[in-house]
PDB file of C-alpha atoms in Angstrom:
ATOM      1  CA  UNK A   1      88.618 -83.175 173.846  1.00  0.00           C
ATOM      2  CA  UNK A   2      85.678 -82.922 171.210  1.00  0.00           C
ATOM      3  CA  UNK A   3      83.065 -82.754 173.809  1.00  0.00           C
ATOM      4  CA  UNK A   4      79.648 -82.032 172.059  1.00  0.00           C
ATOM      5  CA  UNK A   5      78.131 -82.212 168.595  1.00  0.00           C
ATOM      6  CA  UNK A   6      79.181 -79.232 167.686  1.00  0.00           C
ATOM      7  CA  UNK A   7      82.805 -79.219 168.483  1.00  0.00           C
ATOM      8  CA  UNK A   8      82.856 -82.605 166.442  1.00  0.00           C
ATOM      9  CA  UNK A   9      81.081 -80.671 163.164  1.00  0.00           C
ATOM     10  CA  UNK A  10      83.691 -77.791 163.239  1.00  0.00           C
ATOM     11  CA  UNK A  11      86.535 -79.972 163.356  1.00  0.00           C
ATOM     12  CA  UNK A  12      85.061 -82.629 161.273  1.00  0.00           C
ATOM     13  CA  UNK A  13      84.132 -79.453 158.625  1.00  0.00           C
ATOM     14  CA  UNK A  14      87.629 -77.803 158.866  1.00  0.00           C
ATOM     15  CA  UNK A  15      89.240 -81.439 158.292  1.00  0.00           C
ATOM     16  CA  UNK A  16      86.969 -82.433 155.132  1.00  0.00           C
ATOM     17  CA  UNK A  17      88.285 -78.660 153.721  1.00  0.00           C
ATOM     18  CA  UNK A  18      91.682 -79.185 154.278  1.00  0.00           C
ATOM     19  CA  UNK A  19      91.971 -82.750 152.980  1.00  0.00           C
ATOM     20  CA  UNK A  20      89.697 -81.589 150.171  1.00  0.00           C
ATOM     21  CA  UNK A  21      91.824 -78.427 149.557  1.00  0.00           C
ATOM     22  CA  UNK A  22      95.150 -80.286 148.979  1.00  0.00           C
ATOM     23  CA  UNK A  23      93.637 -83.096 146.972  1.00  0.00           C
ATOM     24  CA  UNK A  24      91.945 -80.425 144.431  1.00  0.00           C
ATOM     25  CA  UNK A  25      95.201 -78.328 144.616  1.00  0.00           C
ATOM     26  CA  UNK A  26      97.043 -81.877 143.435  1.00  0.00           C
ATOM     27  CA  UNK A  27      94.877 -82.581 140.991  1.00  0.00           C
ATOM     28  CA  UNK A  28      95.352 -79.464 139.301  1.00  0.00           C
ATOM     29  CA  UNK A  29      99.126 -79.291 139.685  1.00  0.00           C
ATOM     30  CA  UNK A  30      98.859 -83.017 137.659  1.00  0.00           C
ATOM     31  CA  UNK A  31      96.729 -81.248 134.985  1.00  0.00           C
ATOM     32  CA  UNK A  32      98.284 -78.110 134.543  1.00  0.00           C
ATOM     33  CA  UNK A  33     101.891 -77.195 136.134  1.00  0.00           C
ATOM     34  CA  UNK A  34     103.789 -81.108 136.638  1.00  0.00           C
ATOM     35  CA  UNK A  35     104.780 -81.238 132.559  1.00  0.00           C
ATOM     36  CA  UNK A  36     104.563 -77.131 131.623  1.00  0.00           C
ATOM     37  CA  UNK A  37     106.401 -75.509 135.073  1.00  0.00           C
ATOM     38  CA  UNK A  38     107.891 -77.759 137.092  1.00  0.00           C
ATOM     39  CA  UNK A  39     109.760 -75.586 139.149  1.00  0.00           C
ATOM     40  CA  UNK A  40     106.728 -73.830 140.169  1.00  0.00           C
ATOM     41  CA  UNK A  41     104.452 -76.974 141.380  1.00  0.00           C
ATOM     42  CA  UNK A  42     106.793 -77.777 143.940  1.00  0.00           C
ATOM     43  CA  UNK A  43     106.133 -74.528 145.927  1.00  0.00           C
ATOM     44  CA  UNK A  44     103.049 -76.359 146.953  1.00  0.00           C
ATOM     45  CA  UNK A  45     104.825 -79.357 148.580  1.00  0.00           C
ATOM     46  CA  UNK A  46     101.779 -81.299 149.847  1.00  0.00           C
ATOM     47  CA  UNK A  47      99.629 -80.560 146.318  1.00  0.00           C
ATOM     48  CA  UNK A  48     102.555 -81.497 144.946  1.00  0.00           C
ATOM     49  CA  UNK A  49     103.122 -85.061 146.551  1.00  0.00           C
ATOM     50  CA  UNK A  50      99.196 -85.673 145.884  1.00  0.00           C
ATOM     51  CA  UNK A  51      99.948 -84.677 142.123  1.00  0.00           C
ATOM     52  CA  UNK A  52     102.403 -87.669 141.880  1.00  0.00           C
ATOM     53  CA  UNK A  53      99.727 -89.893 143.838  1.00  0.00           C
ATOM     54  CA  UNK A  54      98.157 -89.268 140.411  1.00  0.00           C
ATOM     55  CA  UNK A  55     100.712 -89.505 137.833  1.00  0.00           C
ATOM     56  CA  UNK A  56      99.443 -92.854 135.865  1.00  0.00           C
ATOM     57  CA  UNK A  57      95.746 -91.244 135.837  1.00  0.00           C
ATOM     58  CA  UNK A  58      94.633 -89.995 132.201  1.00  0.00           C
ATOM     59  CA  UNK A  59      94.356 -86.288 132.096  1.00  0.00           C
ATOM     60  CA  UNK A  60      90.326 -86.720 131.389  1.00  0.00           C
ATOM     61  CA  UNK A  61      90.091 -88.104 133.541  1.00  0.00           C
ATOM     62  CA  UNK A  62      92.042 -85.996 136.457  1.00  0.00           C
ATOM     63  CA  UNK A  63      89.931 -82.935 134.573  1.00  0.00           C
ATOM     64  CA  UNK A  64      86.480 -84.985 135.663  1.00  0.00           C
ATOM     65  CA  UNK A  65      87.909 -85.778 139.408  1.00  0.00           C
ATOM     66  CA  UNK A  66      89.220 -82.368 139.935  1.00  0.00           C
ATOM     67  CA  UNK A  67      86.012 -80.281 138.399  1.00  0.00           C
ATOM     68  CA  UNK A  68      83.962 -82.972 140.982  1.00  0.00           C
ATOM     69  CA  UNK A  69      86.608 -82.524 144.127  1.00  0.00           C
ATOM     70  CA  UNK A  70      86.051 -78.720 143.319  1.00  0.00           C
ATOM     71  CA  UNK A  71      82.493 -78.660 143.940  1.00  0.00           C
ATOM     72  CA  UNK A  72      82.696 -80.554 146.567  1.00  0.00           C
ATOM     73  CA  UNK A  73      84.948 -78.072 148.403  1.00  0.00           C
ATOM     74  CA  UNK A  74      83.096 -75.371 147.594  1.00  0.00           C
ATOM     75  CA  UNK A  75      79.442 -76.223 148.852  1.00  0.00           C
ATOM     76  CA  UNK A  76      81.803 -78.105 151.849  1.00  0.00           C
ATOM     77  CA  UNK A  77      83.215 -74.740 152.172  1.00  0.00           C
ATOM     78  CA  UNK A  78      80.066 -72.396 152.235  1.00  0.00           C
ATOM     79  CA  UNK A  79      78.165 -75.231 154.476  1.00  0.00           C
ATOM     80  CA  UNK A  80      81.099 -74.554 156.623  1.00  0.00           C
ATOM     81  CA  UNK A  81      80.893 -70.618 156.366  1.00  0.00           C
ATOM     82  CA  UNK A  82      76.850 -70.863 157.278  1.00  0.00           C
ATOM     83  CA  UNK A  83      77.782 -72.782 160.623  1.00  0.00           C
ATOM     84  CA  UNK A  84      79.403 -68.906 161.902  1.00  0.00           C
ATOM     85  CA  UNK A  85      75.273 -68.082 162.646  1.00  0.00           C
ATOM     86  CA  UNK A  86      74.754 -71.497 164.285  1.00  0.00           C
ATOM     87  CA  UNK A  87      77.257 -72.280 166.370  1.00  0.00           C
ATOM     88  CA  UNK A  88      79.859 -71.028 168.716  1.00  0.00           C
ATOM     89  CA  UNK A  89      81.592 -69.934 165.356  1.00  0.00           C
ATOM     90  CA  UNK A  90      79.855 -66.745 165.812  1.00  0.00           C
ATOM     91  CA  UNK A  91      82.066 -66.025 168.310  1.00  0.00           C
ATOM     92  CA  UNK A  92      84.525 -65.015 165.567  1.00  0.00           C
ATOM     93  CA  UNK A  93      82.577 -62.105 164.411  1.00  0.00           C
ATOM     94  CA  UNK A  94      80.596 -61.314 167.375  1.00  0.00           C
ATOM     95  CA  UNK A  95      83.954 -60.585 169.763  1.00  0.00           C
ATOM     96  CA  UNK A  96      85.223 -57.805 167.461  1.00  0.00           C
ATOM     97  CA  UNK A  97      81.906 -56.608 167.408  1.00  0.00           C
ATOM     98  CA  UNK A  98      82.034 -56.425 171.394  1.00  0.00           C
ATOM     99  CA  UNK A  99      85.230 -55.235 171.407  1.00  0.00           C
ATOM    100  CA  UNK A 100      84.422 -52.473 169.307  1.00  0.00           C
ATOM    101  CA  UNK A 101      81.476 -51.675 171.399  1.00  0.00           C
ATOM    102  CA  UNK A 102      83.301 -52.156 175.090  1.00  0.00           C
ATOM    103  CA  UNK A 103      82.801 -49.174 176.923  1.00  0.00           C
ATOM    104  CA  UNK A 104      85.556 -46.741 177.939  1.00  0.00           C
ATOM    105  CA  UNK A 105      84.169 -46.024 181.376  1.00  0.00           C
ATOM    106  CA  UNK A 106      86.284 -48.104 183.992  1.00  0.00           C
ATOM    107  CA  UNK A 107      85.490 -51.462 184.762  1.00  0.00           C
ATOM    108  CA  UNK A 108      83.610 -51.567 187.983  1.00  0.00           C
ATOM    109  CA  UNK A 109      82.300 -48.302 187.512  1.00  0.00           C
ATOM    110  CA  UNK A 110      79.272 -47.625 189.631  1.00  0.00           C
ATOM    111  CA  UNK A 111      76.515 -45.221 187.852  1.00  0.00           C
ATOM    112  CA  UNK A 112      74.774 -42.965 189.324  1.00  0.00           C
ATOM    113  CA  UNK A 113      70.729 -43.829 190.430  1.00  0.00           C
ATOM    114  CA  UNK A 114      68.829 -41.151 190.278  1.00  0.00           C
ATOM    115  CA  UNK A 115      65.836 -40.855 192.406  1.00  0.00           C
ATOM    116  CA  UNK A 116      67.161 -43.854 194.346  1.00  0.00           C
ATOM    117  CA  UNK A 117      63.822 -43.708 196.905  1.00  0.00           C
ATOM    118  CA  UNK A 118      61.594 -43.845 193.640  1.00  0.00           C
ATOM    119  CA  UNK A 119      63.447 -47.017 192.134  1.00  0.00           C
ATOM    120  CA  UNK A 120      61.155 -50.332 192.238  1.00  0.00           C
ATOM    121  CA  UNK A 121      64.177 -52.440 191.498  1.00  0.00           C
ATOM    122  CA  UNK A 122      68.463 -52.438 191.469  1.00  0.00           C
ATOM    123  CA  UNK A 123      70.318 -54.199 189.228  1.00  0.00           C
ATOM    124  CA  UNK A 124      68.887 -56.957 187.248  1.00  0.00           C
ATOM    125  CA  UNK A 125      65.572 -59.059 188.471  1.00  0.00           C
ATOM    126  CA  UNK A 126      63.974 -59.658 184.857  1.00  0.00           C
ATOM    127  CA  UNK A 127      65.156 -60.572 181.225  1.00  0.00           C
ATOM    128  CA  UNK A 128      64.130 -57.226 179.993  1.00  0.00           C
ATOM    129  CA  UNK A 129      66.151 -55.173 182.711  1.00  0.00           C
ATOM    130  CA  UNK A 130      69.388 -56.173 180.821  1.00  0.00           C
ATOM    131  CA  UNK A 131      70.970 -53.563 178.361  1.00  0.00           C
ATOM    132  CA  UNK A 132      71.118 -54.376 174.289  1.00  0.00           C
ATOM    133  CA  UNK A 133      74.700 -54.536 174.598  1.00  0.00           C
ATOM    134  CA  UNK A 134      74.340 -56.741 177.965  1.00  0.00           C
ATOM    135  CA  UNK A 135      72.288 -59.368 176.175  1.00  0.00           C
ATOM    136  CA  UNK A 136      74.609 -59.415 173.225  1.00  0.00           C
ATOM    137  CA  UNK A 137      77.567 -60.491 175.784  1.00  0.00           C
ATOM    138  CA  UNK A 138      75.138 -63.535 176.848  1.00  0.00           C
ATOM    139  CA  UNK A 139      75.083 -64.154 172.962  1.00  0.00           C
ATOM    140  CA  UNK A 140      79.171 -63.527 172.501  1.00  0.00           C
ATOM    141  CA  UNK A 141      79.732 -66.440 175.161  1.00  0.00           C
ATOM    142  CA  UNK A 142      81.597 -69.685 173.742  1.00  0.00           C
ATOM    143  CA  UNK A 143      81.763 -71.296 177.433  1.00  0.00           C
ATOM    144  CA  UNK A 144      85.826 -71.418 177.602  1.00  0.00           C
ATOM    145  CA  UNK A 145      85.749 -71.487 181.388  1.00  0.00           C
ATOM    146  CA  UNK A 146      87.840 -68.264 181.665  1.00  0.00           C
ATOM    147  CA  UNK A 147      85.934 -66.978 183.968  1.00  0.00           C
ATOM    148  CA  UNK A 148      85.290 -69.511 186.112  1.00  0.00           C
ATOM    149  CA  UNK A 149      88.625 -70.455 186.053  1.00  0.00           C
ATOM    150  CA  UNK A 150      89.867 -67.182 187.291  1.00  0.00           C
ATOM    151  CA  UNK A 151      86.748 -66.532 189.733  1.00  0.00           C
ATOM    152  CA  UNK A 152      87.954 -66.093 193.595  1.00  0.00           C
ATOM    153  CA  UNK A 153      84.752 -67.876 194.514  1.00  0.00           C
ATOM    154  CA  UNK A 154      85.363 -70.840 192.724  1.00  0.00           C
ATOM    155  CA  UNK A 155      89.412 -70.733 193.621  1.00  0.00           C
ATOM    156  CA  UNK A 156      87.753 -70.691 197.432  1.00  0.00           C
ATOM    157  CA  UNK A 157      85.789 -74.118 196.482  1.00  0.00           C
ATOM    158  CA  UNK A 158      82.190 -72.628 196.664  1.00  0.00           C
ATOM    159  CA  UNK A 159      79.496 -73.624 194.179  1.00  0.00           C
ATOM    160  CA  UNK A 160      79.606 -70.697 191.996  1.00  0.00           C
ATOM    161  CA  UNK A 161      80.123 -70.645 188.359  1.00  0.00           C
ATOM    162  CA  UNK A 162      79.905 -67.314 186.364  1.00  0.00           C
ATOM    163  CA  UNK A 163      80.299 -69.506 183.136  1.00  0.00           C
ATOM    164  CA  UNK A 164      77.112 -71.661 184.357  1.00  0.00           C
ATOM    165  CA  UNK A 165      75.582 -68.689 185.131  1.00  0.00           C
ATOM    166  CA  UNK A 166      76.140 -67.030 181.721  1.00  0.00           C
ATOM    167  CA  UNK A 167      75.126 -69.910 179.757  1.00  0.00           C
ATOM    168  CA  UNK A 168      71.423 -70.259 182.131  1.00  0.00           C
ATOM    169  CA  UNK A 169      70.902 -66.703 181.230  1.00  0.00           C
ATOM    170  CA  UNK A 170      71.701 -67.478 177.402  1.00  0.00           C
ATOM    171  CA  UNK A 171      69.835 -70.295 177.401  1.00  0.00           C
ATOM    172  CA  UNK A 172      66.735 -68.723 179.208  1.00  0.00           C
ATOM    173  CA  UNK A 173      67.342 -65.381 176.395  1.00  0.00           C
ATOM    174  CA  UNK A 174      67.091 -67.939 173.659  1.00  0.00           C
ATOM    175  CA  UNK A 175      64.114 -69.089 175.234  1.00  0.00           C
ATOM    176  CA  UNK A 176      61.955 -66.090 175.969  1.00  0.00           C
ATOM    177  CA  UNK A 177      62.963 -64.905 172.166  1.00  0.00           C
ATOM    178  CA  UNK A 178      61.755 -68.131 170.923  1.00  0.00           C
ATOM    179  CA  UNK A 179      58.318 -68.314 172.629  1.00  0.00           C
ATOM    180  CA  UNK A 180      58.032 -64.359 171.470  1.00  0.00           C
TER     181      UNK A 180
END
């Protein structure tokens, strides 16, 4: 299920917030709504049961653990929120980008080559033949196996992989732009 590193650090990150969240959100609902609105702390039903996990605590005490729990889920939080440039989190704002960008020409759209006899190359030989917006698809990738799954070649059983393919050429982008 969690099959690399970075799976496990998204997961792991988004559990540590949650459990984090509800145990500062208790706290607080101990310190500050249990005795003065009662009615109101039970709209948070998990804070809530955590806030009776904590009823025989002294209030200076629940002040000192929830100021530390806070801080804790807020650099948790924004060390969570940097991991969107790092990992396949940047998926979440790269796709609207690409959305936004998607051409309106039909898919499968041939263009026009002009001067075809005077052309040294078709299509794409070399890093630097792809578009801006071709190399930020490479980028966009989160290797979901979409396309592979719904290639006819691999449906037919042959040995080709446009997911395999996508991540190569990502992986040899990455590389060119770090030697550069």
């Amino acid at each position: 299920w969690l099959t690399n590193w970075e799976d496990k650090v998204i997961i792991g990150g988004l559990a540590i917030l949650l459990m984090t969240g509800f145990l500062v959100e208790g706290l607080r609902i101990q310190i500050s709504e249990i005795d003065l609105h009662p009615n109101w702390s039970v709209w948070s039903p998990i804070g809530f049961v955590v806030a009776k996990g904590f009823s025989a605590v002294d209030t200076n005490d629940l002040i000192v653990l929830h100021r530390s729990f806070w801080w804790f889920h807020m650099i948790a939080a924004l060390t969570w929120i940097s991991l969107l440039g790092f990992t396949k989190l940047n998926h979440l704002i790269g796709a609207p980008v690409n959305a936004f960008l998607k051409s309106t020409e039909s898919s499968g759209k041939l263009s026009v080559i002009h001067n075809i006899e005077e052309q040294d190359n078709f299509g794409v030989s070399q890093l630097e033949h792809f578009t801006m917006k071709q190399l930020f698809e490479l980028d966009v990738c989160v290797s979901c196996g979409r396309c592979t799954d719904s290639c006819p070649a691999d449906i037919a059983g042959q040995p080709l992989s446009p997911m395999h393919l996508i991540q190569d050429l990502k992986g040899y982008a990455k590389g060119v732009g770090e030697r550069k």
